Each structure stands twice: as structure tokens, then as C-alpha cells.
Short mmCIF file of N, CA and C in Angstrom, two decimals:
data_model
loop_
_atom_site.label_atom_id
_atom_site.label_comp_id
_atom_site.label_asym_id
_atom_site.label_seq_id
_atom_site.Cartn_x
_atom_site.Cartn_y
_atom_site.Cartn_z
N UNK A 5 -3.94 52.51 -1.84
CA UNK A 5 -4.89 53.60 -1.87
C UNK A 5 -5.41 53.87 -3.28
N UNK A 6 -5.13 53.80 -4.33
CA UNK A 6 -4.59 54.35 -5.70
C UNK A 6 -6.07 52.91 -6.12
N UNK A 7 -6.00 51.54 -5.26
CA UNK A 7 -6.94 50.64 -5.62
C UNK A 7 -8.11 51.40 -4.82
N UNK A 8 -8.47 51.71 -4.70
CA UNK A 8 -9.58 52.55 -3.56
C UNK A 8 -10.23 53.16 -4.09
N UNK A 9 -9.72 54.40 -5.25
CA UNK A 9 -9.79 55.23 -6.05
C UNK A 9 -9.13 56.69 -6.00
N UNK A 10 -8.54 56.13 -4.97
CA UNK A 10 -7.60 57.88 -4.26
C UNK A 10 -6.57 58.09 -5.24
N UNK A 11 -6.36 59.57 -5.57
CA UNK A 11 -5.21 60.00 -6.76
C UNK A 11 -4.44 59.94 -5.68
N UNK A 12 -3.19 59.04 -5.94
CA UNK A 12 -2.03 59.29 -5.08
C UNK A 12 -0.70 59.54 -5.72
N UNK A 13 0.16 60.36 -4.95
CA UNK A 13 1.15 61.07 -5.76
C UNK A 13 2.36 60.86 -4.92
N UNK A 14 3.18 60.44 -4.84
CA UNK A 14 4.60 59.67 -4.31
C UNK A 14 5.82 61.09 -4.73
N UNK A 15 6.15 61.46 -3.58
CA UNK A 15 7.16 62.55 -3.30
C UNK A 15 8.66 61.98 -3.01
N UNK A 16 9.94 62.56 -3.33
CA UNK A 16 11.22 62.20 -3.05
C UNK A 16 11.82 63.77 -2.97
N UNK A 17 12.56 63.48 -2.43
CA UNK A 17 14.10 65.01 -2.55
C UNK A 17 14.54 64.91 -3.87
N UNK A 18 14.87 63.53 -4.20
CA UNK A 18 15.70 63.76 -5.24
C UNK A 18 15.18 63.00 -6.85
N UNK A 19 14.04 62.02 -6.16
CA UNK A 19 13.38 61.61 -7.62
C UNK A 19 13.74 60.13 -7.58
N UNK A 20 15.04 59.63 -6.92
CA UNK A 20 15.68 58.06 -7.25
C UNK A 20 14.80 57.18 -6.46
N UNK A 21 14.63 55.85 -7.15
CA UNK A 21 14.10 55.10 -6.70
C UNK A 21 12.30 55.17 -6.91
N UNK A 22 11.61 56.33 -7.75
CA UNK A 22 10.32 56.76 -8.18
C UNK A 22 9.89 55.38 -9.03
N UNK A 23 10.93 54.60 -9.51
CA UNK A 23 10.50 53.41 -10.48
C UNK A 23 9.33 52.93 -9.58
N UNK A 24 9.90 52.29 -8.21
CA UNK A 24 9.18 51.62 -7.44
C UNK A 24 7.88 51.94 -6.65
N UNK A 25 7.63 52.92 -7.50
CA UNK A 25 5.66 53.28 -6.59
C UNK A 25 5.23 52.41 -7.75
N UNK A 26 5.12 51.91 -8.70
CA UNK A 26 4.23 51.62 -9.28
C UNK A 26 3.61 52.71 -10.36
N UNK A 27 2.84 51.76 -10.98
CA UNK A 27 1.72 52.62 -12.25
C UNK A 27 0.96 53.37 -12.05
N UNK A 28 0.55 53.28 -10.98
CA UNK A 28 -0.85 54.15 -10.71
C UNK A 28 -0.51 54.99 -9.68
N UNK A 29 0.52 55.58 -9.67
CA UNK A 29 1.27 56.61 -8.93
C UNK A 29 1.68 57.97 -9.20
N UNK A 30 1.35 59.11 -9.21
CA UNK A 30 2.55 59.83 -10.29
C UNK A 30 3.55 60.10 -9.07
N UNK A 31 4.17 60.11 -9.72
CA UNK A 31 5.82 60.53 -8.98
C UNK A 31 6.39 62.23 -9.23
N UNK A 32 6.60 62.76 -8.51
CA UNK A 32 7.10 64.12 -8.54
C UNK A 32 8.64 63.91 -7.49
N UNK A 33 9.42 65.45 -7.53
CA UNK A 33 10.39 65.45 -6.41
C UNK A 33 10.75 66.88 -6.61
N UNK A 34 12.05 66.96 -5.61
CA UNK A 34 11.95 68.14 -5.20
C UNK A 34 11.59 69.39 -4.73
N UNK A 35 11.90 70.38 -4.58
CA UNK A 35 11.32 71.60 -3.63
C UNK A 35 9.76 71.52 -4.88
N UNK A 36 9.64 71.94 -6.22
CA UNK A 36 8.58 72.42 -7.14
C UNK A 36 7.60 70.94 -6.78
N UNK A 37 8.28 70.04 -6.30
CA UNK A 37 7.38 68.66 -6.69
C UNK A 37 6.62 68.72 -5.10
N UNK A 38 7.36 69.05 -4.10
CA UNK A 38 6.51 68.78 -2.93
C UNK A 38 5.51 70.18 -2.71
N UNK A 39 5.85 71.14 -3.40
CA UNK A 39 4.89 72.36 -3.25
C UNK A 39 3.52 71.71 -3.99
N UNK A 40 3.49 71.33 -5.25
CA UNK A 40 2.46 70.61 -6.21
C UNK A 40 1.91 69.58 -5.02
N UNK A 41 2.34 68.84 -4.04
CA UNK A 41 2.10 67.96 -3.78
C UNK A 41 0.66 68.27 -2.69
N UNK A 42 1.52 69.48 -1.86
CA UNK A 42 1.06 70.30 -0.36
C UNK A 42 -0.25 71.04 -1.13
N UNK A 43 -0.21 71.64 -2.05
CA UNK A 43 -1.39 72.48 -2.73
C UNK A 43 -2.67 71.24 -2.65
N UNK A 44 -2.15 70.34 -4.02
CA UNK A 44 -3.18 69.28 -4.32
C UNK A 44 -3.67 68.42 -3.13
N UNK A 45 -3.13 67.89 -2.21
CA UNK A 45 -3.52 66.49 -0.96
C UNK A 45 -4.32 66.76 -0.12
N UNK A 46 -5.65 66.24 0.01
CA UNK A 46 -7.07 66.04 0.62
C UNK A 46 -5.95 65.65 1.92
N UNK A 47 -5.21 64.38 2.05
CA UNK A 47 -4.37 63.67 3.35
C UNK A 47 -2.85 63.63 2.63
N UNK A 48 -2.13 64.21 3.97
CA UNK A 48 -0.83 64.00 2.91
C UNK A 48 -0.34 63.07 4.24
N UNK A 49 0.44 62.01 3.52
CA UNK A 49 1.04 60.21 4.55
C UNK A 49 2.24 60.96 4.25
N UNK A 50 3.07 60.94 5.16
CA UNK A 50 3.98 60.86 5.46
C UNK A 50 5.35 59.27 6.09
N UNK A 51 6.28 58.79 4.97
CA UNK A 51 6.41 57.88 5.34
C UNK A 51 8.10 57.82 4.90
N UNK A 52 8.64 58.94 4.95
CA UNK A 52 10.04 59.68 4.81
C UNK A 52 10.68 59.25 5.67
N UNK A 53 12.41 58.80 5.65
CA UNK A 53 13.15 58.62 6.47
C UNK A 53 13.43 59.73 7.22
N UNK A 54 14.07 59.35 8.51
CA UNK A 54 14.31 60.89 9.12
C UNK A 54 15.63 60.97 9.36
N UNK A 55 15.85 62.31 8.13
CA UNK A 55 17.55 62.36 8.03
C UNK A 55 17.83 63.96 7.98
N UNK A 56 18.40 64.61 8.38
CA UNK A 56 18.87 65.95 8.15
C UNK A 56 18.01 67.06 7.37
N UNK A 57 17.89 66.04 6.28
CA UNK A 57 17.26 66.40 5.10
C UNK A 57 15.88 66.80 4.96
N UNK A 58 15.09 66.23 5.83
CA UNK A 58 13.50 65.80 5.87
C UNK A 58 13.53 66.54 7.73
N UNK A 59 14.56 66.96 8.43
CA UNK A 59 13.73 66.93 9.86
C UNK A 59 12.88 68.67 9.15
N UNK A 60 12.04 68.59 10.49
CA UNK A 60 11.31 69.52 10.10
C UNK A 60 10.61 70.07 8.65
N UNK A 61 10.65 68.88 8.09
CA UNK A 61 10.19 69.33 6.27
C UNK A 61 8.73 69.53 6.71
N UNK A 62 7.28 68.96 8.03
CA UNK A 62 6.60 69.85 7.63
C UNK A 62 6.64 70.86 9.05
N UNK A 63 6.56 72.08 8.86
CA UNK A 63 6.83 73.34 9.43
C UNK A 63 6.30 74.18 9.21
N UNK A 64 5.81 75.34 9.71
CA UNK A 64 5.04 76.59 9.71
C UNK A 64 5.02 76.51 7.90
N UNK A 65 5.48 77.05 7.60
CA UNK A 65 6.17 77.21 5.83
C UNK A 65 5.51 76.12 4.92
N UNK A 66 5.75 74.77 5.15
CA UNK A 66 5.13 74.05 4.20
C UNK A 66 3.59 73.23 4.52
N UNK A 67 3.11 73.79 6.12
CA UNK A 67 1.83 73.74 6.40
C UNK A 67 0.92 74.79 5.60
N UNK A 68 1.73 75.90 5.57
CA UNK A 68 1.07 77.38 5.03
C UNK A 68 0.86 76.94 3.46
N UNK A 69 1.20 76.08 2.60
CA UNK A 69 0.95 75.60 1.25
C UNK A 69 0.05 74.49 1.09
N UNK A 70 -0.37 73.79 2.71
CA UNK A 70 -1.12 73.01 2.43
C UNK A 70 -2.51 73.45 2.01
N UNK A 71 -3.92 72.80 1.36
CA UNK A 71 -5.15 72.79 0.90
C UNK A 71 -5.45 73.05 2.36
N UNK A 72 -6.33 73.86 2.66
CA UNK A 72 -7.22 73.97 3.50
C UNK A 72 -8.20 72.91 4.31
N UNK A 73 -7.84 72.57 5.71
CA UNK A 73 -8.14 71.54 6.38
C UNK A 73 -7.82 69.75 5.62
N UNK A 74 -6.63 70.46 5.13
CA UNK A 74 -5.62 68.64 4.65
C UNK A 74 -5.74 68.08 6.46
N UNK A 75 -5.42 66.59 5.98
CA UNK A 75 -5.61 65.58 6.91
C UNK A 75 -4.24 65.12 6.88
N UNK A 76 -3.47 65.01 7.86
CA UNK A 76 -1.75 64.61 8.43
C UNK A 76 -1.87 62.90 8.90
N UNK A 77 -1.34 62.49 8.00
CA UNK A 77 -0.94 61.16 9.01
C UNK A 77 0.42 60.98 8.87
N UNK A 78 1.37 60.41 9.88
CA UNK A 78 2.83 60.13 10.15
C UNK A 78 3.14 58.78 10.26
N UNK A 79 3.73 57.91 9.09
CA UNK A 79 3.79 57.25 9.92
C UNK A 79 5.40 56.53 9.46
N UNK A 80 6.28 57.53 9.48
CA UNK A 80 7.83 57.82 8.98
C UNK A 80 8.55 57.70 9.85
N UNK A 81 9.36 59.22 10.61
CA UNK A 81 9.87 59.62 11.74
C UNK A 81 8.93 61.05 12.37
N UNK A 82 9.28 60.88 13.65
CA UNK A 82 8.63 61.65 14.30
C UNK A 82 9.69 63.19 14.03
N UNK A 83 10.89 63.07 13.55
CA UNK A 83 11.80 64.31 13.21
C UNK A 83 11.14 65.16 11.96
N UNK A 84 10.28 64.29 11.58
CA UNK A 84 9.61 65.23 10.14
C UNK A 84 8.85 66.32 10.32
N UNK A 85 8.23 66.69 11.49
CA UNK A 85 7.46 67.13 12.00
C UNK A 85 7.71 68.45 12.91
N UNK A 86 7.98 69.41 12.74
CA UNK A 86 7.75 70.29 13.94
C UNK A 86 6.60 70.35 14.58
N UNK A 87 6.54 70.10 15.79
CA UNK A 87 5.54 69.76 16.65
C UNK A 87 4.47 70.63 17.20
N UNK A 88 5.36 72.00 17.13
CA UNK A 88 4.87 73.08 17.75
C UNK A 88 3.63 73.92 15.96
N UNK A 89 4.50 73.53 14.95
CA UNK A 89 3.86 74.17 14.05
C UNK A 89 2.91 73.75 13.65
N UNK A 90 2.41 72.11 13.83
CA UNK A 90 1.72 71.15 13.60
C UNK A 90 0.29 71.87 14.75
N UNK A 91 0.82 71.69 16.01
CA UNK A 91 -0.49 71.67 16.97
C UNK A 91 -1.33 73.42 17.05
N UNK A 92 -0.17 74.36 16.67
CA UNK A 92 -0.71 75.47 15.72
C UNK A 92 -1.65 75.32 14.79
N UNK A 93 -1.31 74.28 13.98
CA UNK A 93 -2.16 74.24 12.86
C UNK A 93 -3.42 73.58 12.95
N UNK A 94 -3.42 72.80 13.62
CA UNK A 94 -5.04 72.45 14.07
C UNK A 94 -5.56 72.93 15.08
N UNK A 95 -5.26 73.75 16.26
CA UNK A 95 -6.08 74.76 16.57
C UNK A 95 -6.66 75.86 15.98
N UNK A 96 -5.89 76.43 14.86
CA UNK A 96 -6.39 77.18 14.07
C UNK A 96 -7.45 76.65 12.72
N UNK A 97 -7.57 75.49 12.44
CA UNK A 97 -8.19 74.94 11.60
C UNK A 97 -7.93 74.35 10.02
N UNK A 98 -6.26 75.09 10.05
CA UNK A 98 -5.78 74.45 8.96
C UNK A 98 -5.39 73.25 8.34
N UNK A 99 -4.83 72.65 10.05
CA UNK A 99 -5.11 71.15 9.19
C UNK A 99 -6.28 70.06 10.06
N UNK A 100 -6.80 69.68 9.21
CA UNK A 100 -8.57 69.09 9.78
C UNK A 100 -8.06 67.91 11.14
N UNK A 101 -6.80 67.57 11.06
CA UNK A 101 -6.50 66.17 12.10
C UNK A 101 -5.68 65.73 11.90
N UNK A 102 -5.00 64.88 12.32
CA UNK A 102 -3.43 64.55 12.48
C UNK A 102 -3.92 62.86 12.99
N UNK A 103 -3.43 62.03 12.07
CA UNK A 103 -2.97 60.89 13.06
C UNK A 103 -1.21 60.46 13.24
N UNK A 104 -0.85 60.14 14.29
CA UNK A 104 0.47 60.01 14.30
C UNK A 104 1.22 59.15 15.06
N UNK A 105 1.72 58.13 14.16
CA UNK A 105 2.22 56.95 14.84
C UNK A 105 3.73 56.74 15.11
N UNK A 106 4.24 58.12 15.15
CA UNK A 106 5.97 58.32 15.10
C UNK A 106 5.67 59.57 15.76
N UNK A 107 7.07 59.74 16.45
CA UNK A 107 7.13 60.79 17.87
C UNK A 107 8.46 61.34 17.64
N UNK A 108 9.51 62.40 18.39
CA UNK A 108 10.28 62.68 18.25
C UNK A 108 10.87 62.03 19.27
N UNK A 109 10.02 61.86 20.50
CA UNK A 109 10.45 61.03 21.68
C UNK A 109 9.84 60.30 21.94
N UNK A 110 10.21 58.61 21.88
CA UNK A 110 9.32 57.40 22.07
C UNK A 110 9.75 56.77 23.24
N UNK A 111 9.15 56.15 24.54
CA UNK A 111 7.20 56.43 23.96
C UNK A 111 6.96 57.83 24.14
N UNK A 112 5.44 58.33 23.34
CA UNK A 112 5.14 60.07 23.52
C UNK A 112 5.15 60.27 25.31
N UNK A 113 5.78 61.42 25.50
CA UNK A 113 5.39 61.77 26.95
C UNK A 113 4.22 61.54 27.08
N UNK A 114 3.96 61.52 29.07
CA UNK A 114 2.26 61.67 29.08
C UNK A 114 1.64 62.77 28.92
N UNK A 115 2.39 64.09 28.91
CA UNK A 115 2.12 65.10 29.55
C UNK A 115 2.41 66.25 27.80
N UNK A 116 2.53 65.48 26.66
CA UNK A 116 2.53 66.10 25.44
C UNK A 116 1.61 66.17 24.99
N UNK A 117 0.74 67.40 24.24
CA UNK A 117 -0.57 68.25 24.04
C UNK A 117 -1.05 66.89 23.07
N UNK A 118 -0.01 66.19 22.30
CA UNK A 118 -1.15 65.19 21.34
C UNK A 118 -2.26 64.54 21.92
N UNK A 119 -1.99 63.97 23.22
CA UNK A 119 -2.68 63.32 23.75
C UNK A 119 -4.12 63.39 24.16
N UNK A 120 -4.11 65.11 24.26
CA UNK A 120 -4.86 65.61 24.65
C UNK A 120 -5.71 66.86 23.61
N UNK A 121 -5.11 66.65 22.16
CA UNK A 121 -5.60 67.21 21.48
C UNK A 121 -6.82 66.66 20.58
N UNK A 122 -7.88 67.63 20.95
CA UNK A 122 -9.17 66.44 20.02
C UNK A 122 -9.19 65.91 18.75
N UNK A 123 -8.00 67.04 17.97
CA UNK A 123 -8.15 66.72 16.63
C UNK A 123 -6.78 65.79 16.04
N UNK A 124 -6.16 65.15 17.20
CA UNK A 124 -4.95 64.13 16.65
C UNK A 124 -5.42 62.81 17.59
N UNK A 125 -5.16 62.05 16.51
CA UNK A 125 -5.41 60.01 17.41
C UNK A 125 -3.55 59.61 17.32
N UNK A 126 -3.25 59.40 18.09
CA UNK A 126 -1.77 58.89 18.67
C UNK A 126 -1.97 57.38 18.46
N UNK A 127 -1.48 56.73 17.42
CA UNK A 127 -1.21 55.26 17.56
C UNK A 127 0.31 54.57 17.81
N UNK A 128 0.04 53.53 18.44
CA UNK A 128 1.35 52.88 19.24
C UNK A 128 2.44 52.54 18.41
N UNK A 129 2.32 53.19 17.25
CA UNK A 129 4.29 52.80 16.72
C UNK A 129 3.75 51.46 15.91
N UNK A 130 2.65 51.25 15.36
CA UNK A 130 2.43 49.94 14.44
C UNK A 130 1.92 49.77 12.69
N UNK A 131 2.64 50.71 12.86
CA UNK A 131 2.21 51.26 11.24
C UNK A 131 2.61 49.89 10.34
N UNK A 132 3.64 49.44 10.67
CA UNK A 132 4.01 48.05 9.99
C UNK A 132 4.57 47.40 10.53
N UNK A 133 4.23 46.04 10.43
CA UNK A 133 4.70 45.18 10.89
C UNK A 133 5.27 44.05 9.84
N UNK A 134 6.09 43.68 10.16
CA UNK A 134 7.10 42.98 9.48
C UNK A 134 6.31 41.31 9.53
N UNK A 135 5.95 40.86 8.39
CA UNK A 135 5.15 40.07 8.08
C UNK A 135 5.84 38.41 7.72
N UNK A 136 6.12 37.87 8.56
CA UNK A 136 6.88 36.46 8.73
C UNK A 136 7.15 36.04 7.05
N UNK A 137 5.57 35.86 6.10
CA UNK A 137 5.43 35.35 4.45
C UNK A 137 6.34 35.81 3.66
N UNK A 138 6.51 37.15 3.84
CA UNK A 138 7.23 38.01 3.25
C UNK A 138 8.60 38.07 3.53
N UNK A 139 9.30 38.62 4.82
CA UNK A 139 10.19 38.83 5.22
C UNK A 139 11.16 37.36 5.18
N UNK A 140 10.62 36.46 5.12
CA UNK A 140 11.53 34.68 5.12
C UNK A 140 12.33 35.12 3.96
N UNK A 141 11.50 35.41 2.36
CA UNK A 141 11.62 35.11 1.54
C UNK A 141 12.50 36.21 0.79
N UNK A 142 12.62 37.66 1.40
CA UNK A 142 13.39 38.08 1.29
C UNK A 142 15.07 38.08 2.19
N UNK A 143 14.82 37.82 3.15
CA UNK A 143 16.42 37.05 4.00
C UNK A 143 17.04 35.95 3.07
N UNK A 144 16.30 34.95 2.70
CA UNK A 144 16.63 33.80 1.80
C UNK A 144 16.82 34.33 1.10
N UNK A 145 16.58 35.54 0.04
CA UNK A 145 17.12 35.78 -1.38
C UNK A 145 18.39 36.34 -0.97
N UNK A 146 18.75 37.08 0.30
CA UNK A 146 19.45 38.08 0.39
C UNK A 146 20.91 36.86 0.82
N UNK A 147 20.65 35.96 1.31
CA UNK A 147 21.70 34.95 2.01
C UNK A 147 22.04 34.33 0.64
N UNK A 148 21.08 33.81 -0.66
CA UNK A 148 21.44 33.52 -1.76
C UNK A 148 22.24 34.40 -2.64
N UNK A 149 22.08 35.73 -2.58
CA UNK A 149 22.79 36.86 -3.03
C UNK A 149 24.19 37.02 -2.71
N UNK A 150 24.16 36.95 -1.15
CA UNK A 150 25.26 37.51 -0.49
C UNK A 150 25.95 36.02 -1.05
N UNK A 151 26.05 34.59 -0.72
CA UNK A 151 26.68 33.59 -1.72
C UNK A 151 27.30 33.82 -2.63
N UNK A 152 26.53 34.08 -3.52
CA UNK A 152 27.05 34.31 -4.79
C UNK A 152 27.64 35.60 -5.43
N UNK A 153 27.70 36.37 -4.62
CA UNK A 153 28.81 37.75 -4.74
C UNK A 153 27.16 38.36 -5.32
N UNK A 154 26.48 38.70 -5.23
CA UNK A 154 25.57 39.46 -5.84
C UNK A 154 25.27 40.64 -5.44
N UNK A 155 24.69 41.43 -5.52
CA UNK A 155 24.20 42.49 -4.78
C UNK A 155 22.67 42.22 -3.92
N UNK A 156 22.83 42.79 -2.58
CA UNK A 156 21.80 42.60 -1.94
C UNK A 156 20.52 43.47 -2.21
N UNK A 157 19.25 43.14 -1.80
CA UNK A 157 18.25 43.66 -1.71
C UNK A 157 17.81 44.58 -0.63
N UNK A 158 17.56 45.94 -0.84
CA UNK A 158 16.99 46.49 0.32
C UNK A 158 18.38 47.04 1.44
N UNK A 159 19.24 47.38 0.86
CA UNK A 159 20.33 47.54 1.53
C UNK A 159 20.16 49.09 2.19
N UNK A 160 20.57 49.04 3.11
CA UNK A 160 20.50 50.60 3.89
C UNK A 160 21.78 51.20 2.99
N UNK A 161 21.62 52.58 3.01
CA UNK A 161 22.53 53.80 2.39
C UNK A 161 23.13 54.39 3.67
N UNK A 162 23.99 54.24 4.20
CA UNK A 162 24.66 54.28 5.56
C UNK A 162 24.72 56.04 5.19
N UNK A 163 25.35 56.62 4.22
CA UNK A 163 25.12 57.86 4.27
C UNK A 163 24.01 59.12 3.79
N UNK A 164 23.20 57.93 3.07
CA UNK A 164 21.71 58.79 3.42
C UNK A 164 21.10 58.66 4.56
N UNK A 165 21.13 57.72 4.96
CA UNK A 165 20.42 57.76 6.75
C UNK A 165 19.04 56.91 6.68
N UNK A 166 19.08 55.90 5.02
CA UNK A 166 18.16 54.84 4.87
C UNK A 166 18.33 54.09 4.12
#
């Protein structure tokens, strides 16, 4: 996005791992960093693990800090989300549209208001796809790693919940 010309600004809880947005990123965290974040964002992406920590992070409360008619896209966990505070918020006009490709319950019911709400597009869970070029070449480093006593790449945090 940041090649596009969009100011983009990369959010954490705790700040670790900010190395990896890159240069043309600024990086903020915490409660002061995601308020800065909700004020400033034309679209705020959502692409947060969904852990204890993050369910419901956006909610009545941190919709109420967003810019006036911000644009929602999801495409994280569907736990990030209170659902009810969300479809509040675009009937009332605060937030301009929602796209959302993560659910709390997959697949979305038929009979859940997104579907039927004019101002959210529901996409099928394909936000990424795991790209054969790429993904070879990291298994192979990781099987070369694991060999040689190394440390792996991309390892899940069993007790962060990513």
C-alpha cells in the first residue's frame, strides 16, 4: 500500500517484531499507539491474530475514536470484531463500509445481517493464499534449519496464540 502512496502505519500490543514492516511504515503500539492509529486511518486492515488479547479490540469504544466514516476491512480473525458494535456503526454512518473476509463463525450463517447489509461485501476466507514459489522455499530452509540444530523460521508462539 505504502507503494501506492497510502501513509500506512503498522500497530502491535506490544511493539515486538515492528522491525519487520519495513521502511516505509511507521510502527506504533500499545493502548496510546492504537488510539493515534483509530483517530488518523481513512481504512483501518485489520490482520491481528485472534487471541484473548485482540478479541473484541474493535468495539463500541474503539469505533467511537475512529475518523469519521473510516473504511473496515478484516482480514485477521473474525474474534476481533464485535459484531453487534460494528453493524451499529454503519447504520449510523460512522463507519463508511466494512469488507470482511473472517467471521466468528465459519462459514458466515445465511441468516447473519452482513449479508444483507448494503454497506459490508463478505468475501470467502481468501485473503491469502499460500503461494507454492514462496512457501517451497521457506519449508526447505526450515528442514535445513531444523538439521542443523538452528532455529526455525516463522515458528508459532504456542502461548501467544501465533
Amino acid at each position: 500500500l505504502s507503494d501506492l502512496g497510502f501513509r500506512v502505519t503498522g500497530w502491535s500490543r506490544t511493539g515486538k517484531g515492528a522491525g519487520r514492516l519495513g521502511d516505509r511504515i511507521e510502527r506504533v503500539h500499545g493502548p496510546e499507539g492504537l488510539d493515534e492509529v483509530l483517530k488518523s486511518s481513512d481504512i483501518l486492515v485489520l490482520l491481528l491474530p485472534g487471541t484473548p488479547q485482540t478479541e473484541n479490540l474493535i468495539d463500541e469504544r474503539t469505533l467511537s475514536k475512529c475518523k469519521p466514516d473510516v473504511a473496515i476491512i478484516n482480514a485477521g480473525r473474525g474474534s476481533l470484531i464485535d459484531d453487534d458494535a460494528l453493524l451499529s456503526a454503519l447504520d449510523s454512518g460512522r463507519v463508511s463500509g466494512a469488507t470482511l473476509d473472517v467471521f466468528r463463525e465459519e462459514p458466515l450463517p445465511q441468516s447473519h445481517q452482513y449479508w444483507s447489509h448494503p454497506r459490508v461485501l463478505v468475501t470467502p476466507h481468501v485473503a491469502a493464499k499460500t503461494r507454492a514459489e514462496t512457501a517451497c522455499g521457506v519449508v526447505a530452509e526450515n528442514i535445513r534449519r531444523s538439521e542443523m540444530g538452528e532455529d526455525l523460521l516463522y515458528v508459532v508462539d504456542r502461548e501467544a496464540g501465533y
